[in-house]
């Protein structure tokens, strides 16, 4: 109580989607939605493509009313998922921002490396030149591996771009922080 108005969407990632069958993906998506997720993030796998099964699985999720994102840097997978109807693309940076002009989905923009906000500015400028919407993720890093500096980058991006919609992928913090002792 007393925190004021806020507009937060929760993205819940299903990791290694290409390794799962469609029923497992649908069950996990339903579980996450029931737990409060607004968007189901389909996390793809390095070394295993999802171009064959992706369109039908995405269609099955969309038929069930899911908002979806795809989590990959691979341009072919991004374009497949966009054509299939995902709502968000995670993530674009200098290596793959060339696909932005072909996207219907809203991309999440990240720096080329976590500490390179100039590269993030260049990707933002590219999306703005196309007149496309975007979200910005300066990348939060785990405790002991740059966490405080990453929070500083969020503050700096907010200073540079006060109106930008931001995403914070806290999986980097929760999944990658050693938590076996107090």
PDB file of C-alpha atoms in Angstrom:
ATOM      1  CA  UNK A   1       0.000   0.000   0.000  1.00  0.00           C
ATOM      2  CA  UNK A   2       1.212   3.495  -0.757  1.00  0.00           C
ATOM      3  CA  UNK A   3       3.641   2.644  -3.566  1.00  0.00           C
ATOM      4  CA  UNK A   4       1.647   4.590  -6.138  1.00  0.00           C
ATOM      5  CA  UNK A   5       0.627   3.662  -9.652  1.00  0.00           C
ATOM      6  CA  UNK A   6       2.719   1.196 -11.545  1.00  0.00           C
ATOM      7  CA  UNK A   7       2.504  -0.671 -14.791  1.00  0.00           C
ATOM      8  CA  UNK A   8       4.398  -3.948 -14.583  1.00  0.00           C
ATOM      9  CA  UNK A   9       4.223  -6.964 -16.856  1.00  0.00           C
ATOM     10  CA  UNK A  10       5.702 -10.235 -15.681  1.00  0.00           C
ATOM     11  CA  UNK A  11       7.505 -12.353 -18.278  1.00  0.00           C
ATOM     12  CA  UNK A  12       7.997 -16.012 -17.290  1.00  0.00           C
ATOM     13  CA  UNK A  13      10.517 -17.994 -19.317  1.00  0.00           C
ATOM     14  CA  UNK A  14      10.157 -21.591 -20.363  1.00  0.00           C
ATOM     15  CA  UNK A  15      13.782 -22.625 -20.852  1.00  0.00           C
ATOM     16  CA  UNK A  16      15.019 -24.874 -23.677  1.00  0.00           C
ATOM     17  CA  UNK A  17      11.702 -24.942 -25.535  1.00  0.00           C
ATOM     18  CA  UNK A  18      13.151 -26.898 -28.515  1.00  0.00           C
ATOM     19  CA  UNK A  19      13.853 -29.811 -26.158  1.00  0.00           C
ATOM     20  CA  UNK A  20      10.229 -30.008 -24.932  1.00  0.00           C
ATOM     21  CA  UNK A  21       7.159 -31.481 -26.566  1.00  0.00           C
ATOM     22  CA  UNK A  22       4.145 -29.269 -27.240  1.00  0.00           C
ATOM     23  CA  UNK A  23       2.055 -30.668 -24.361  1.00  0.00           C
ATOM     24  CA  UNK A  24       4.827 -29.886 -21.874  1.00  0.00           C
ATOM     25  CA  UNK A  25       5.136 -26.341 -23.238  1.00  0.00           C
ATOM     26  CA  UNK A  26       1.368 -25.788 -23.028  1.00  0.00           C
ATOM     27  CA  UNK A  27       1.282 -27.138 -19.463  1.00  0.00           C
ATOM     28  CA  UNK A  28       4.180 -24.924 -18.333  1.00  0.00           C
ATOM     29  CA  UNK A  29       2.665 -21.871 -20.015  1.00  0.00           C
ATOM     30  CA  UNK A  30      -0.649 -22.495 -18.231  1.00  0.00           C
ATOM     31  CA  UNK A  31       1.139 -22.966 -14.914  1.00  0.00           C
ATOM     32  CA  UNK A  32       3.026 -19.670 -15.320  1.00  0.00           C
ATOM     33  CA  UNK A  33      -0.084 -17.773 -16.392  1.00  0.00           C
ATOM     34  CA  UNK A  34      -2.012 -19.167 -13.406  1.00  0.00           C
ATOM     35  CA  UNK A  35       0.875 -18.043 -11.182  1.00  0.00           C
ATOM     36  CA  UNK A  36       0.569 -14.468 -12.478  1.00  0.00           C
ATOM     37  CA  UNK A  37       2.708 -14.241 -15.607  1.00  0.00           C
ATOM     38  CA  UNK A  38       1.484 -11.806 -18.248  1.00  0.00           C
ATOM     39  CA  UNK A  39       3.827 -12.957 -21.018  1.00  0.00           C
ATOM     40  CA  UNK A  40       5.247 -16.430 -21.651  1.00  0.00           C
ATOM     41  CA  UNK A  41       8.841 -16.195 -22.854  1.00  0.00           C
ATOM     42  CA  UNK A  42       9.892 -19.069 -25.106  1.00  0.00           C
ATOM     43  CA  UNK A  43      13.578 -19.580 -24.368  1.00  0.00           C
ATOM     44  CA  UNK A  44      15.391 -21.199 -27.260  1.00  0.00           C
ATOM     45  CA  UNK A  45      18.525 -23.325 -27.009  1.00  0.00           C
ATOM     46  CA  UNK A  46      21.989 -22.790 -28.373  1.00  0.00           C
ATOM     47  CA  UNK A  47      22.778 -25.488 -30.883  1.00  0.00           C
ATOM     48  CA  UNK A  48      19.187 -26.642 -31.364  1.00  0.00           C
ATOM     49  CA  UNK A  49      16.960 -24.842 -33.862  1.00  0.00           C
ATOM     50  CA  UNK A  50      13.184 -24.462 -33.511  1.00  0.00           C
ATOM     51  CA  UNK A  51      12.254 -23.438 -37.033  1.00  0.00           C
ATOM     52  CA  UNK A  52      10.216 -26.601 -37.750  1.00  0.00           C
ATOM     53  CA  UNK A  53       8.147 -26.921 -34.561  1.00  0.00           C
ATOM     54  CA  UNK A  54       7.990 -23.250 -33.646  1.00  0.00           C
ATOM     55  CA  UNK A  55       5.112 -22.004 -35.815  1.00  0.00           C
ATOM     56  CA  UNK A  56       2.627 -24.703 -34.766  1.00  0.00           C
ATOM     57  CA  UNK A  57       3.531 -24.444 -31.083  1.00  0.00           C
ATOM     58  CA  UNK A  58       3.260 -20.653 -31.148  1.00  0.00           C
ATOM     59  CA  UNK A  59      -0.106 -20.955 -32.927  1.00  0.00           C
ATOM     60  CA  UNK A  60      -1.352 -23.387 -30.257  1.00  0.00           C
ATOM     61  CA  UNK A  61      -0.323 -20.970 -27.498  1.00  0.00           C
ATOM     62  CA  UNK A  62      -1.874 -17.964 -29.260  1.00  0.00           C
ATOM     63  CA  UNK A  63      -5.147 -19.906 -29.723  1.00  0.00           C
ATOM     64  CA  UNK A  64      -5.209 -20.296 -25.944  1.00  0.00           C
ATOM     65  CA  UNK A  65      -4.828 -16.553 -25.441  1.00  0.00           C
ATOM     66  CA  UNK A  66      -1.181 -16.368 -24.372  1.00  0.00           C
ATOM     67  CA  UNK A  67       0.933 -13.259 -24.861  1.00  0.00           C
ATOM     68  CA  UNK A  68       4.324 -14.549 -26.015  1.00  0.00           C
ATOM     69  CA  UNK A  69       7.933 -13.565 -26.409  1.00  0.00           C
ATOM     70  CA  UNK A  70      10.774 -15.405 -28.100  1.00  0.00           C
ATOM     71  CA  UNK A  71      14.207 -15.438 -26.455  1.00  0.00           C
ATOM     72  CA  UNK A  72      16.972 -15.855 -29.027  1.00  0.00           C
ATOM     73  CA  UNK A  73      19.555 -13.836 -30.941  1.00  0.00           C
ATOM     74  CA  UNK A  74      19.171 -15.973 -34.065  1.00  0.00           C
ATOM     75  CA  UNK A  75      17.665 -13.855 -36.860  1.00  0.00           C
ATOM     76  CA  UNK A  76      15.949 -16.809 -38.565  1.00  0.00           C
ATOM     77  CA  UNK A  77      14.278 -17.908 -35.317  1.00  0.00           C
ATOM     78  CA  UNK A  78      13.265 -14.319 -34.537  1.00  0.00           C
ATOM     79  CA  UNK A  79      11.642 -13.903 -37.948  1.00  0.00           C
ATOM     80  CA  UNK A  80       9.905 -17.294 -37.728  1.00  0.00           C
ATOM     81  CA  UNK A  81       8.465 -16.462 -34.305  1.00  0.00           C
ATOM     82  CA  UNK A  82       7.451 -12.970 -35.390  1.00  0.00           C
ATOM     83  CA  UNK A  83       5.632 -14.346 -38.425  1.00  0.00           C
ATOM     84  CA  UNK A  84       3.946 -16.911 -36.147  1.00  0.00           C
ATOM     85  CA  UNK A  85       2.610 -14.103 -33.956  1.00  0.00           C
ATOM     86  CA  UNK A  86       4.776 -13.564 -30.873  1.00  0.00           C
ATOM     87  CA  UNK A  87       4.279 -10.229 -29.134  1.00  0.00           C
ATOM     88  CA  UNK A  88       7.879  -9.543 -28.043  1.00  0.00           C
ATOM     89  CA  UNK A  89      11.380 -10.427 -29.228  1.00  0.00           C
ATOM     90  CA  UNK A  90      14.233 -10.820 -26.745  1.00  0.00           C
ATOM     91  CA  UNK A  91      16.681  -9.476 -27.666  1.00  0.00           C
ATOM     92  CA  UNK A  92      18.066  -7.155 -30.315  1.00  0.00           C
ATOM     93  CA  UNK A  93      21.508  -5.558 -30.224  1.00  0.00           C
ATOM     94  CA  UNK A  94      24.094  -4.532 -32.788  1.00  0.00           C
ATOM     95  CA  UNK A  95      24.453  -8.104 -34.040  1.00  0.00           C
ATOM     96  CA  UNK A  96      20.838  -8.618 -35.112  1.00  0.00           C
ATOM     97  CA  UNK A  97      19.058  -5.258 -35.105  1.00  0.00           C
ATOM     98  CA  UNK A  98      18.922  -5.404 -38.909  1.00  0.00           C
ATOM     99  CA  UNK A  99      15.792  -7.588 -38.549  1.00  0.00           C
ATOM    100  CA  UNK A 100      13.898  -4.808 -36.726  1.00  0.00           C
ATOM    101  CA  UNK A 101      12.352  -3.321 -39.854  1.00  0.00           C
ATOM    102  CA  UNK A 102      10.666  -6.677 -40.579  1.00  0.00           C
ATOM    103  CA  UNK A 103       9.208  -7.180 -37.088  1.00  0.00           C
ATOM    104  CA  UNK A 104       5.620  -6.823 -35.985  1.00  0.00           C
ATOM    105  CA  UNK A 105       6.555  -7.825 -32.422  1.00  0.00           C
ATOM    106  CA  UNK A 106       8.013  -5.322 -29.978  1.00  0.00           C
ATOM    107  CA  UNK A 107      11.720  -5.986 -29.501  1.00  0.00           C
ATOM    108  CA  UNK A 108      13.664  -5.721 -26.262  1.00  0.00           C
ATOM    109  CA  UNK A 109      16.913  -3.863 -26.897  1.00  0.00           C
ATOM    110  CA  UNK A 110      20.121  -4.672 -25.031  1.00  0.00           C
ATOM    111  CA  UNK A 111      23.700  -3.404 -25.201  1.00  0.00           C
ATOM    112  CA  UNK A 112      26.253  -5.400 -27.198  1.00  0.00           C
ATOM    113  CA  UNK A 113      28.055  -6.059 -23.907  1.00  0.00           C
ATOM    114  CA  UNK A 114      26.561  -5.183 -20.517  1.00  0.00           C
ATOM    115  CA  UNK A 115      28.780  -2.143 -19.915  1.00  0.00           C
ATOM    116  CA  UNK A 116      28.433  -0.653 -23.436  1.00  0.00           C
ATOM    117  CA  UNK A 117      25.543   1.802 -23.186  1.00  0.00           C
ATOM    118  CA  UNK A 118      26.714   3.547 -26.364  1.00  0.00           C
ATOM    119  CA  UNK A 119      25.884   0.373 -28.316  1.00  0.00           C
ATOM    120  CA  UNK A 120      22.458   0.357 -26.651  1.00  0.00           C
ATOM    121  CA  UNK A 121      21.967   3.977 -27.713  1.00  0.00           C
ATOM    122  CA  UNK A 122      22.869   2.994 -31.310  1.00  0.00           C
ATOM    123  CA  UNK A 123      20.284   0.187 -31.318  1.00  0.00           C
ATOM    124  CA  UNK A 124      17.661   2.522 -29.809  1.00  0.00           C
ATOM    125  CA  UNK A 125      18.455   5.099 -32.497  1.00  0.00           C
ATOM    126  CA  UNK A 126      18.002   2.413 -35.168  1.00  0.00           C
ATOM    127  CA  UNK A 127      14.532   1.490 -33.848  1.00  0.00           C
ATOM    128  CA  UNK A 128      13.557   5.145 -33.525  1.00  0.00           C
ATOM    129  CA  UNK A 129      14.646   5.803 -37.117  1.00  0.00           C
ATOM    130  CA  UNK A 130      12.239   3.029 -38.159  1.00  0.00           C
ATOM    131  CA  UNK A 131       9.457   4.478 -35.993  1.00  0.00           C
ATOM    132  CA  UNK A 132       9.155   1.156 -34.164  1.00  0.00           C
ATOM    133  CA  UNK A 133       8.242   0.595 -30.507  1.00  0.00           C
ATOM    134  CA  UNK A 134      10.745  -1.112 -28.198  1.00  0.00           C
ATOM    135  CA  UNK A 135      11.611  -1.938 -24.600  1.00  0.00           C
ATOM    136  CA  UNK A 136      15.085  -1.383 -23.153  1.00  0.00           C
ATOM    137  CA  UNK A 137      17.001  -3.876 -20.982  1.00  0.00           C
ATOM    138  CA  UNK A 138      20.387  -2.602 -19.728  1.00  0.00           C
ATOM    139  CA  UNK A 139      20.993  -6.139 -18.321  1.00  0.00           C
ATOM    140  CA  UNK A 140      21.068  -6.845 -14.599  1.00  0.00           C
ATOM    141  CA  UNK A 141      24.024  -8.980 -13.556  1.00  0.00           C
ATOM    142  CA  UNK A 142      24.406 -11.403 -10.633  1.00  0.00           C
ATOM    143  CA  UNK A 143      25.623 -10.413  -7.193  1.00  0.00           C
ATOM    144  CA  UNK A 144      29.393 -10.692  -7.172  1.00  0.00           C
ATOM    145  CA  UNK A 145      29.553 -10.360 -10.957  1.00  0.00           C
ATOM    146  CA  UNK A 146      28.662  -6.719 -11.577  1.00  0.00           C
ATOM    147  CA  UNK A 147      25.267  -6.369  -9.862  1.00  0.00           C
ATOM    148  CA  UNK A 148      25.815  -2.876  -8.399  1.00  0.00           C
ATOM    149  CA  UNK A 149      27.259  -1.544 -11.648  1.00  0.00           C
ATOM    150  CA  UNK A 150      24.318  -2.975 -13.570  1.00  0.00           C
ATOM    151  CA  UNK A 151      21.850  -1.147 -11.321  1.00  0.00           C
ATOM    152  CA  UNK A 152      23.819   2.004 -12.073  1.00  0.00           C
ATOM    153  CA  UNK A 153      23.337   1.339 -15.793  1.00  0.00           C
ATOM    154  CA  UNK A 154      19.557   1.139 -15.300  1.00  0.00           C
ATOM    155  CA  UNK A 155      19.682   4.525 -13.583  1.00  0.00           C
ATOM    156  CA  UNK A 156      21.818   5.949 -16.400  1.00  0.00           C
ATOM    157  CA  UNK A 157      19.477   4.639 -19.100  1.00  0.00           C
ATOM    158  CA  UNK A 158      16.522   6.125 -17.198  1.00  0.00           C
ATOM    159  CA  UNK A 159      18.407   9.456 -17.032  1.00  0.00           C
ATOM    160  CA  UNK A 160      19.167   9.354 -20.779  1.00  0.00           C
ATOM    161  CA  UNK A 161      15.721   8.119 -21.793  1.00  0.00           C
ATOM    162  CA  UNK A 162      13.144   9.054 -19.139  1.00  0.00           C
ATOM    163  CA  UNK A 163      10.206   7.880 -21.267  1.00  0.00           C
ATOM    164  CA  UNK A 164      11.653   4.518 -22.342  1.00  0.00           C
ATOM    165  CA  UNK A 165       9.786   1.414 -21.302  1.00  0.00           C
ATOM    166  CA  UNK A 166      12.252  -0.866 -19.525  1.00  0.00           C
ATOM    167  CA  UNK A 167      12.594  -4.565 -18.847  1.00  0.00           C
ATOM    168  CA  UNK A 168      14.693  -6.105 -16.098  1.00  0.00           C
ATOM    169  CA  UNK A 169      15.521  -9.766 -16.631  1.00  0.00           C
ATOM    170  CA  UNK A 170      15.846 -10.795 -13.015  1.00  0.00           C
ATOM    171  CA  UNK A 171      16.483 -14.399 -14.045  1.00  0.00           C
ATOM    172  CA  UNK A 172      20.111 -13.310 -14.382  1.00  0.00           C
ATOM    173  CA  UNK A 173      19.996 -12.444 -10.710  1.00  0.00           C
ATOM    174  CA  UNK A 174      17.887 -15.298  -9.350  1.00  0.00           C
ATOM    175  CA  UNK A 175      19.344 -18.085 -11.498  1.00  0.00           C
ATOM    176  CA  UNK A 176      22.976 -17.035 -11.461  1.00  0.00           C
ATOM    177  CA  UNK A 177      23.457 -15.941  -7.850  1.00  0.00           C
ATOM    178  CA  UNK A 178      24.957 -18.551  -5.540  1.00  0.00           C
ATOM    179  CA  UNK A 179      22.493 -18.929  -2.697  1.00  0.00           C
ATOM    180  CA  UNK A 180      23.535 -21.974  -0.698  1.00  0.00           C
ATOM    181  CA  UNK A 181      24.408 -20.086   2.466  1.00  0.00           C
ATOM    182  CA  UNK A 182      23.391 -17.002   4.333  1.00  0.00           C
TER     183      UNK A 182
END
